[in-house]
mmCIF file of C-alpha atoms in Angstrom:
data_model
loop_
_atom_site.group_PDB
_atom_site.id
_atom_site.type_symbol
_atom_site.label_atom_id
_atom_site.label_comp_id
_atom_site.label_asym_id
_atom_site.label_seq_id
_atom_site.Cartn_x
_atom_site.Cartn_y
_atom_site.Cartn_z
ATOM 1 C CA MET A 1 -19.916 248.331 -0.013
ATOM 2 C CA GLY A 2 -21.959 246.643 -2.938
ATOM 3 C CA LEU A 3 -19.917 244.839 -5.580
ATOM 4 C CA MET A 4 -20.631 247.825 -8.285
ATOM 5 C CA ARG A 5 -20.096 250.323 -5.612
ATOM 6 C CA LEU A 6 -16.514 248.396 -5.074
ATOM 7 C CA PHE A 7 -15.866 248.106 -8.583
ATOM 8 C CA THR A 8 -16.637 251.825 -9.932
ATOM 9 C CA VAL A 9 -14.058 252.773 -6.821
ATOM 10 C CA ALA A 10 -11.235 250.877 -7.977
ATOM 11 C CA LEU A 11 -11.862 251.642 -11.699
ATOM 12 C CA ILE A 12 -11.578 255.564 -10.992
ATOM 13 C CA LEU A 13 -8.743 255.414 -8.536
ATOM 14 C CA VAL A 14 -6.935 253.562 -11.482
ATOM 15 C CA LEU A 15 -7.071 257.343 -13.776
ATOM 16 C CA CYS A 16 -8.296 259.773 -11.346
ATOM 17 C CA GLY A 17 -5.897 262.114 -9.930
ATOM 18 C CA THR A 18 -6.691 264.243 -6.444
ATOM 19 C CA GLU A 19 -5.767 267.426 -7.209
ATOM 20 C CA THR A 20 -8.114 270.075 -8.339
ATOM 21 C CA LEU A 21 -8.373 272.238 -10.996
ATOM 22 C CA SER A 22 -8.371 275.565 -10.137
ATOM 23 C CA GLY A 23 -11.215 277.847 -12.217
ATOM 24 C CA ASP A 24 -10.912 280.913 -14.121
ATOM 25 C CA GLY A 25 -14.552 282.120 -13.432
ATOM 26 C CA THR A 26 -16.112 280.347 -15.766
ATOM 27 C CA LEU A 27 -17.679 276.645 -16.212
ATOM 28 C CA VAL A 28 -15.995 274.746 -19.132
ATOM 29 C CA LEU A 29 -16.358 271.286 -20.626
ATOM 30 C CA ASP A 30 -14.021 268.432 -19.400
ATOM 31 C CA TYR A 31 -13.262 270.341 -16.465
ATOM 32 C CA TYR A 32 -12.415 266.838 -14.763
ATOM 33 C CA LYS A 33 -9.953 265.497 -17.521
ATOM 34 C CA GLU A 34 -6.955 265.421 -15.414
ATOM 35 C CA THR A 35 -8.223 265.137 -12.109
ATOM 36 C CA CYS A 36 -11.507 262.352 -12.227
ATOM 37 C CA PRO A 37 -11.668 261.711 -16.061
ATOM 38 C CA LEU A 38 -14.379 258.669 -15.042
ATOM 39 C CA VAL A 39 -16.880 261.470 -13.695
ATOM 40 C CA GLU A 40 -19.426 261.713 -16.054
ATOM 41 C CA GLU A 41 -19.382 258.137 -16.277
ATOM 42 C CA ILE A 42 -19.617 257.264 -12.947
ATOM 43 C CA VAL A 43 -22.920 259.528 -12.448
ATOM 44 C CA ARG A 44 -24.494 258.038 -15.498
ATOM 45 C CA LEU A 45 -23.806 254.147 -14.035
ATOM 46 C CA ASN A 46 -25.556 255.200 -10.846
ATOM 47 C CA VAL A 47 -28.518 257.463 -12.103
ATOM 48 C CA GLU A 48 -29.301 254.663 -14.733
ATOM 49 C CA ILE A 49 -29.189 252.092 -12.166
ATOM 50 C CA ALA A 50 -31.350 254.461 -9.722
ATOM 51 C CA VAL A 51 -33.728 255.007 -12.287
ATOM 52 C CA VAL A 52 -33.978 251.069 -13.061
ATOM 53 C CA LYS A 53 -34.821 250.638 -9.433
ATOM 54 C CA GLU A 54 -37.577 253.574 -9.727
ATOM 55 C CA PRO A 55 -38.199 255.253 -12.968
ATOM 56 C CA ARG A 56 -40.002 258.228 -11.280
ATOM 57 C CA MET A 57 -36.274 259.314 -10.152
ATOM 58 C CA ALA A 58 -35.515 260.495 -13.343
ATOM 59 C CA ALA A 59 -38.092 262.838 -12.878
ATOM 60 C CA SER A 60 -36.733 263.823 -8.903
ATOM 61 C CA LEU A 61 -33.390 264.336 -10.098
ATOM 62 C CA LEU A 62 -34.551 266.855 -13.020
ATOM 63 C CA ARG A 63 -36.399 268.981 -10.510
ATOM 64 C CA LEU A 64 -33.702 268.824 -8.023
ATOM 65 C CA HIS A 65 -32.122 270.355 -10.333
ATOM 66 C CA PHE A 66 -34.413 273.155 -10.613
ATOM 67 C CA HIS A 67 -35.045 273.449 -7.210
ATOM 68 C CA ASP A 68 -31.516 273.866 -6.552
ATOM 69 C CA CYS A 69 -30.683 276.918 -9.344
ATOM 70 C CA PHE A 70 -33.940 278.489 -8.564
ATOM 71 C CA VAL A 71 -32.821 279.426 -5.353
ATOM 72 C CA LEU A 72 -29.128 280.913 -4.822
ATOM 73 C CA GLY A 73 -28.006 279.283 -7.671
ATOM 74 C CA CYS A 74 -26.758 276.122 -9.073
ATOM 75 C CA ASP A 75 -24.738 275.646 -5.936
ATOM 76 C CA ALA A 76 -25.974 272.401 -4.167
ATOM 77 C CA SER A 77 -27.378 274.675 -1.653
ATOM 78 C CA VAL A 78 -30.570 272.395 -1.762
ATOM 79 C CA LEU A 79 -28.575 269.809 -0.380
ATOM 80 C CA LEU A 80 -27.977 270.986 3.051
ATOM 81 C CA ASP A 81 -29.395 269.569 5.925
ATOM 82 C CA THR A 82 -30.855 272.013 8.532
ATOM 83 C CA ASN A 83 -27.493 272.695 10.997
ATOM 84 C CA GLY A 84 -27.281 275.198 14.196
ATOM 85 C CA ASP A 85 -29.319 278.132 12.806
ATOM 86 C CA MET A 86 -29.269 277.135 9.340
ATOM 87 C CA ILE A 87 -32.830 276.165 8.358
ATOM 88 C CA SER A 88 -32.392 273.603 5.313
ATOM 89 C CA GLU A 89 -34.108 274.504 2.186
ATOM 90 C CA LYS A 90 -35.525 270.867 2.215
ATOM 91 C CA GLN A 91 -37.744 272.168 4.852
ATOM 92 C CA ALA A 92 -39.412 275.123 2.599
ATOM 93 C CA VAL A 93 -43.051 274.621 1.152
ATOM 94 C CA PRO A 94 -42.242 273.735 -2.368
ATOM 95 C CA ASN A 95 -39.840 270.847 -0.787
ATOM 96 C CA LEU A 96 -40.926 269.236 2.199
ATOM 97 C CA ASN A 97 -42.265 265.659 1.698
ATOM 98 C CA SER A 98 -41.557 266.524 -2.041
ATOM 99 C CA LEU A 99 -38.500 266.811 -3.308
ATOM 100 C CA ARG A 100 -36.222 263.663 -4.098
ATOM 101 C CA GLY A 101 -33.274 262.323 -5.110
ATOM 102 C CA PHE A 102 -30.585 263.185 -2.310
ATOM 103 C CA GLU A 103 -29.655 259.387 -1.624
ATOM 104 C CA VAL A 104 -29.136 259.300 -5.291
ATOM 105 C CA ILE A 105 -26.478 261.865 -4.870
ATOM 106 C CA ASP A 106 -25.489 260.944 -1.480
ATOM 107 C CA GLU A 107 -24.332 257.616 -3.118
ATOM 108 C CA ILE A 108 -22.718 258.884 -6.109
ATOM 109 C CA LYS A 109 -20.700 261.647 -4.287
ATOM 110 C CA TYR A 110 -19.852 258.845 -1.569
ATOM 111 C CA ILE A 111 -17.873 256.899 -4.875
ATOM 112 C CA LEU A 112 -16.090 260.060 -5.732
ATOM 113 C CA GLU A 113 -14.565 260.910 -2.761
ATOM 114 C CA GLU A 114 -13.195 257.597 -2.282
ATOM 115 C CA ALA A 115 -11.510 257.691 -5.926
ATOM 116 C CA CYS A 116 -10.994 261.537 -6.310
ATOM 117 C CA PRO A 117 -11.277 263.085 -2.672
ATOM 118 C CA TYR A 118 -12.184 266.892 -2.859
ATOM 119 C CA THR A 119 -12.636 267.305 -6.536
ATOM 120 C CA VAL A 120 -16.145 266.913 -7.501
ATOM 121 C CA SER A 121 -18.364 269.246 -6.202
ATOM 122 C CA CYS A 122 -21.774 268.608 -5.282
ATOM 123 C CA ALA A 123 -23.105 271.160 -7.526
ATOM 124 C CA ASP A 124 -21.642 269.337 -10.815
ATOM 125 C CA ILE A 125 -23.116 266.388 -9.752
ATOM 126 C CA ILE A 126 -26.249 267.331 -9.765
ATOM 127 C CA ALA A 127 -26.266 269.180 -13.072
ATOM 128 C CA ILE A 128 -24.366 266.102 -14.511
ATOM 129 C CA ALA A 129 -27.476 263.878 -13.107
ATOM 130 C CA ALA A 130 -29.970 265.853 -14.299
ATOM 131 C CA ARG A 131 -29.033 265.589 -17.880
ATOM 132 C CA ASP A 132 -28.904 261.786 -17.765
ATOM 133 C CA ALA A 133 -31.838 261.579 -16.154
ATOM 134 C CA ALA A 134 -33.511 262.967 -19.231
ATOM 135 C CA VAL A 135 -31.637 260.707 -21.388
ATOM 136 C CA SER A 136 -32.256 257.580 -19.097
ATOM 137 C CA ARG A 137 -36.321 258.008 -19.963
ATOM 138 C CA GLY A 138 -35.794 259.069 -23.838
ATOM 139 C CA GLY A 139 -34.985 262.398 -23.829
ATOM 140 C CA PRO A 140 -31.965 264.365 -25.113
ATOM 141 C CA GLY A 141 -28.927 264.855 -24.090
ATOM 142 C CA TRP A 142 -26.618 267.867 -23.774
ATOM 143 C CA ASP A 143 -22.795 268.865 -22.871
ATOM 144 C CA VAL A 144 -22.751 269.868 -19.185
ATOM 145 C CA LEU A 145 -20.599 272.695 -18.823
ATOM 146 C CA LEU A 146 -18.542 272.162 -15.402
ATOM 147 C CA GLY A 147 -16.647 273.667 -12.448
ATOM 148 C CA ARG A 148 -18.975 274.563 -10.271
ATOM 149 C CA ARG A 149 -18.406 274.641 -6.455
ATOM 150 C CA ASP A 150 -20.617 274.284 -3.608
ATOM 151 C CA SER A 151 -22.361 276.992 -1.486
ATOM 152 C CA LEU A 152 -21.702 277.405 1.892
ATOM 153 C CA LYS A 153 -25.302 278.342 3.342
ATOM 154 C CA ALA A 154 -28.970 277.046 2.212
ATOM 155 C CA SER A 155 -32.022 279.927 2.222
ATOM 156 C CA PHE A 156 -34.908 278.571 3.659
ATOM 157 C CA SER A 157 -36.870 282.159 2.674
ATOM 158 C CA GLY A 158 -35.251 281.815 -0.993
ATOM 159 C CA ALA A 159 -37.121 278.497 -1.607
ATOM 160 C CA ASN A 160 -40.297 279.862 -0.376
ATOM 161 C CA ASN A 161 -39.612 282.789 -2.459
ATOM 162 C CA PHE A 162 -38.402 281.849 -5.772
ATOM 163 C CA ILE A 163 -39.777 278.335 -6.782
ATOM 164 C CA PRO A 164 -42.423 278.884 -8.781
ATOM 165 C CA ALA A 165 -45.948 277.272 -7.195
ATOM 166 C CA PRO A 166 -47.896 275.140 -9.379
ATOM 167 C CA ASN A 167 -51.055 277.039 -9.539
ATOM 168 C CA SER A 168 -48.985 280.291 -10.261
ATOM 169 C CA SER A 169 -50.020 282.816 -13.249
ATOM 170 C CA LEU A 170 -48.459 282.705 -16.060
ATOM 171 C CA GLU A 171 -47.557 286.539 -15.576
ATOM 172 C CA THR A 172 -45.932 285.170 -12.482
ATOM 173 C CA LEU A 173 -44.563 282.489 -13.891
ATOM 174 C CA ILE A 174 -42.844 285.283 -16.841
ATOM 175 C CA SER A 175 -41.176 287.070 -13.654
ATOM 176 C CA ASN A 176 -39.850 284.336 -12.134
ATOM 177 C CA PHE A 177 -38.233 283.237 -14.494
ATOM 178 C CA LYS A 178 -36.792 286.684 -15.638
ATOM 179 C CA GLN A 179 -35.582 286.883 -12.178
ATOM 180 C CA HIS A 180 -33.055 283.998 -13.410
ATOM 181 C CA GLY A 181 -32.028 285.417 -16.335
ATOM 182 C CA LEU A 182 -34.654 283.022 -18.309
ATOM 183 C CA ASP A 183 -37.174 284.588 -20.981
ATOM 184 C CA VAL A 184 -40.430 282.996 -22.136
ATOM 185 C CA GLY A 185 -38.704 280.705 -24.784
ATOM 186 C CA ASP A 186 -36.791 278.855 -21.758
ATOM 187 C CA LEU A 187 -39.977 278.986 -19.578
ATOM 188 C CA VAL A 188 -41.759 277.019 -22.135
ATOM 189 C CA ALA A 189 -38.803 274.547 -22.938
ATOM 190 C CA LEU A 190 -38.319 273.815 -19.215
ATOM 191 C CA SER A 191 -41.785 273.002 -18.636
ATOM 192 C CA GLY A 192 -41.575 269.898 -20.873
ATOM 193 C CA SER A 193 -39.749 268.184 -18.073
ATOM 194 C CA HIS A 194 -43.486 267.766 -16.837
ATOM 195 C CA THR A 195 -43.424 265.028 -19.601
ATOM 196 C CA VAL A 196 -41.873 262.831 -16.730
ATOM 197 C CA GLY A 197 -42.601 262.406 -13.003
ATOM 198 C CA LYS A 198 -45.892 262.715 -11.063
ATOM 199 C CA ALA A 199 -47.833 265.152 -8.429
ATOM 200 C CA ARG A 200 -49.224 265.281 -5.351
ATOM 201 C CA CYS A 201 -52.962 266.088 -4.969
ATOM 202 C CA LEU A 202 -52.237 268.706 -2.977
ATOM 203 C CA SER A 203 -50.429 270.596 -5.887
ATOM 204 C CA PHE A 204 -53.057 269.992 -8.579
ATOM 205 C CA ARG A 205 -56.301 270.181 -6.383
ATOM 206 C CA GLN A 206 -57.141 273.579 -6.972
ATOM 207 C CA ARG A 207 -56.296 273.077 -11.011
ATOM 208 C CA VAL A 208 -59.674 270.282 -10.514
ATOM 209 C CA TYR A 209 -62.107 272.171 -8.514
ATOM 210 C CA ASP A 210 -61.642 275.545 -9.396
ATOM 211 C CA VAL A 211 -64.889 276.486 -11.444
ATOM 212 C CA SER A 212 -63.852 279.524 -12.262
ATOM 213 C CA ALA A 213 -60.882 278.709 -13.712
ATOM 214 C CA GLU A 214 -63.287 275.824 -15.416
ATOM 215 C CA GLU A 215 -65.658 278.164 -17.198
ATOM 216 C CA HIS A 216 -62.562 280.471 -18.284
ATOM 217 C CA TYR A 217 -60.717 277.909 -20.373
ATOM 218 C CA ASP A 218 -63.404 275.346 -21.072
ATOM 219 C CA PRO A 219 -66.625 277.031 -21.333
ATOM 220 C CA TYR A 220 -67.881 274.094 -23.833
ATOM 221 C CA LYS A 221 -66.922 271.134 -21.343
ATOM 222 C CA ARG A 222 -64.778 269.356 -23.705
ATOM 223 C CA TYR A 223 -62.202 268.629 -20.781
ATOM 224 C CA THR A 224 -64.738 266.863 -18.063
ATOM 225 C CA THR A 225 -63.752 263.221 -18.672
ATOM 226 C CA PHE A 226 -60.125 264.494 -17.793
ATOM 227 C CA ARG A 227 -61.491 266.410 -14.420
ATOM 228 C CA ARG A 228 -63.442 263.385 -13.775
ATOM 229 C CA ILE A 229 -60.265 261.210 -13.695
ATOM 230 C CA LEU A 230 -58.306 263.813 -11.543
ATOM 231 C CA ARG A 231 -60.822 264.193 -8.872
ATOM 232 C CA SER A 232 -61.465 260.476 -8.554
ATOM 233 C CA ILE A 233 -57.730 260.416 -7.912
ATOM 234 C CA CYS A 234 -57.487 263.909 -5.865
ATOM 235 C CA PRO A 235 -60.979 264.720 -3.273
ATOM 236 C CA LYS A 236 -61.619 268.134 -2.041
ATOM 237 C CA SER A 237 -60.200 267.320 0.962
ATOM 238 C CA GLY A 238 -57.876 264.541 2.646
ATOM 239 C CA ARG A 239 -55.391 262.111 0.352
ATOM 240 C CA ASP A 240 -52.809 265.137 -0.595
ATOM 241 C CA ASN A 241 -49.980 262.590 -0.780
ATOM 242 C CA GLU A 242 -51.847 260.663 -3.706
ATOM 243 C CA LEU A 243 -50.008 260.687 -6.841
ATOM 244 C CA ALA A 244 -50.916 261.144 -10.669
ATOM 245 C CA PRO A 245 -48.541 261.344 -13.233
ATOM 246 C CA LEU A 246 -47.724 264.899 -14.880
ATOM 247 C CA ASP A 247 -48.332 263.239 -18.158
ATOM 248 C CA PHE A 248 -50.986 260.898 -18.505
ATOM 249 C CA THR A 249 -49.916 259.834 -22.226
ATOM 250 C CA THR A 250 -46.642 258.802 -22.226
ATOM 251 C CA PRO A 251 -46.123 259.267 -18.276
ATOM 252 C CA ALA A 252 -42.163 256.988 -17.922
ATOM 253 C CA ARG A 253 -41.097 258.473 -21.468
ATOM 254 C CA PHE A 254 -39.291 261.951 -21.835
ATOM 255 C CA ASP A 255 -41.205 263.190 -25.202
ATOM 256 C CA ASN A 256 -43.173 266.027 -26.526
ATOM 257 C CA HIS A 257 -46.402 264.652 -25.210
ATOM 258 C CA TYR A 258 -46.855 267.105 -22.552
ATOM 259 C CA TYR A 259 -47.286 269.735 -25.481
ATOM 260 C CA THR A 260 -50.059 267.788 -26.976
ATOM 261 C CA ASN A 261 -51.823 267.349 -23.438
ATOM 262 C CA LEU A 262 -51.823 271.375 -23.155
ATOM 263 C CA LEU A 263 -53.764 271.994 -26.240
ATOM 264 C CA GLN A 264 -56.208 269.409 -25.247
ATOM 265 C CA GLY A 265 -56.721 270.933 -21.868
ATOM 266 C CA ASN A 266 -54.773 267.991 -20.334
ATOM 267 C CA GLY A 267 -51.873 269.988 -18.457
ATOM 268 C CA LEU A 268 -52.063 268.796 -14.664
ATOM 269 C CA LEU A 269 -50.949 271.624 -12.800
ATOM 270 C CA GLY A 270 -52.605 275.464 -13.164
ATOM 271 C CA SER A 271 -48.979 276.339 -13.918
ATOM 272 C CA ASP A 272 -48.941 274.143 -17.239
ATOM 273 C CA ASN A 273 -52.415 274.631 -18.217
ATOM 274 C CA VAL A 274 -51.818 278.724 -17.953
ATOM 275 C CA LEU A 275 -49.226 278.602 -20.922
ATOM 276 C CA VAL A 276 -52.027 278.164 -23.026
ATOM 277 C CA THR A 277 -55.073 279.548 -21.234
ATOM 278 C CA GLU A 278 -53.250 283.048 -20.362
ATOM 279 C CA ASP A 279 -51.141 284.042 -23.259
ATOM 280 C CA HIS A 280 -52.987 286.792 -24.557
ATOM 281 C CA GLU A 281 -50.405 287.481 -26.954
ATOM 282 C CA GLY A 282 -49.870 284.310 -28.835
ATOM 283 C CA VAL A 283 -46.051 283.770 -28.854
ATOM 284 C CA ILE A 284 -46.400 281.331 -26.229
ATOM 285 C CA ILE A 285 -48.931 279.050 -27.804
ATOM 286 C CA GLU A 286 -47.098 279.236 -30.999
ATOM 287 C CA LEU A 287 -43.819 277.587 -29.136
ATOM 288 C CA VAL A 288 -46.517 274.902 -27.639
ATOM 289 C CA TRP A 289 -47.895 274.038 -31.654
ATOM 290 C CA ASP A 290 -44.705 274.050 -32.543
ATOM 291 C CA TYR A 291 -43.222 271.389 -30.116
ATOM 292 C CA ALA A 292 -46.140 269.303 -30.015
ATOM 293 C CA SER A 293 -45.626 268.942 -33.515
ATOM 294 C CA ASN A 294 -41.685 268.824 -33.584
ATOM 295 C CA GLN A 295 -40.164 266.770 -31.083
ATOM 296 C CA LYS A 296 -36.480 267.383 -32.202
ATOM 297 C CA HIS A 297 -37.210 270.432 -31.662
ATOM 298 C CA PHE A 298 -38.461 270.908 -28.338
ATOM 299 C CA PHE A 299 -35.427 268.383 -27.424
ATOM 300 C CA GLU A 300 -32.899 271.084 -28.780
ATOM 301 C CA ALA A 301 -34.855 273.858 -27.105
ATOM 302 C CA PHE A 302 -34.901 271.913 -23.882
ATOM 303 C CA ALA A 303 -31.364 271.119 -24.128
ATOM 304 C CA ASN A 304 -30.206 274.554 -24.707
ATOM 305 C CA SER A 305 -32.415 275.726 -21.578
ATOM 306 C CA MET A 306 -30.989 273.454 -19.617
ATOM 307 C CA VAL A 307 -27.586 274.921 -20.503
ATOM 308 C CA LYS A 308 -28.973 278.093 -19.971
ATOM 309 C CA MET A 309 -30.082 277.599 -16.302
ATOM 310 C CA GLY A 310 -27.133 275.601 -15.056
ATOM 311 C CA ASN A 311 -25.076 278.532 -15.498
ATOM 312 C CA ILE A 312 -27.571 280.746 -12.812
ATOM 313 C CA ASN A 313 -25.326 282.410 -10.347
ATOM 314 C CA VAL A 314 -22.735 279.428 -10.169
ATOM 315 C CA LEU A 315 -19.498 279.637 -7.690
ATOM 316 C CA THR A 316 -16.248 279.115 -9.314
ATOM 317 C CA GLY A 317 -12.535 279.710 -8.879
ATOM 318 C CA ASN A 318 -11.753 280.047 -5.237
ATOM 319 C CA GLU A 319 -15.809 280.616 -3.967
ATOM 320 C CA GLY A 320 -17.490 278.483 -2.051
ATOM 321 C CA GLU A 321 -16.304 274.589 -1.390
ATOM 322 C CA ILE A 322 -15.783 271.351 -2.349
ATOM 323 C CA ARG A 323 -17.724 269.501 0.001
ATOM 324 C CA ARG A 324 -16.762 266.275 1.301
ATOM 325 C CA LYS A 325 -20.472 265.290 2.347
ATOM 326 C CA CYS A 326 -23.215 267.284 0.307
ATOM 327 C CA ARG A 327 -25.448 267.540 2.963
ATOM 328 C CA PHE A 328 -23.337 269.418 5.063
ATOM 329 C CA VAL A 329 -20.551 272.222 4.863
ATOM 330 C CA ASN A 330 -16.983 271.390 5.490
ATOM 331 C CA SER A 331 -15.993 271.644 9.046
#
């Protein structure tokens, strides 16, 4: 056990109890105030350490929260490994060899189980870590409502069907978000998380080589330089795992340049660019312009939408369980 882990465990052993609060079916602030008061400090510290070691981890932890909430709800089902007849969501197409951050959550969970056994859910750890990941790269913070419990199952089929594909049309994206109780405003705000992180060639190849789409949204060939850069990174075949930043302008900074990129035709994914190219009513473009010109507006909208997303189909009270290890249901 490292010195940082020993120090962390010793500190919260002094201040944390081991009794679990009984939920009333809703998420609340300070849920662990009496049972594990330093939980948010512990998560923040470990997220900061992980991001210092690997800056890309901030985007990975944000994405982990999205991919968890968009399947069965924000219940840590995404963390479960394959076991018996249950196939892990990690094996689904949107996640396989792509979703990351599991070891960071494991480390945080280990520390919390040592100090506050059977108290803090894996689902709450993911939600707190996502907030702290955004903050670690200069993004907004928000109050994370807590009290989620962990699911007893994963949904391989759900992960394949409900996580938006990188080449989704705008109509598909709007429909997908609506299924989860999220509106167009949430879609535009949450898409801004693509201000940090990287994507694989496999995810943006179609956007780069789709000539018909190119002629549709760039008839005057204004964005050929960006396309040439992407083609140098991602050939028509091979190098599927080659990475490119989602935001070429400020790739390691959580800011509003994602929206500036969209207005310049420089969104990396097809599902980014359709926010502008397929918005025939102008509502989305108006929001994109607003966020591109006013970072404060974007940060406020992003924080509000993250809280809203974090409430999707949560398990509370006696539903689900508090896992001892995030990769497995309790035996």
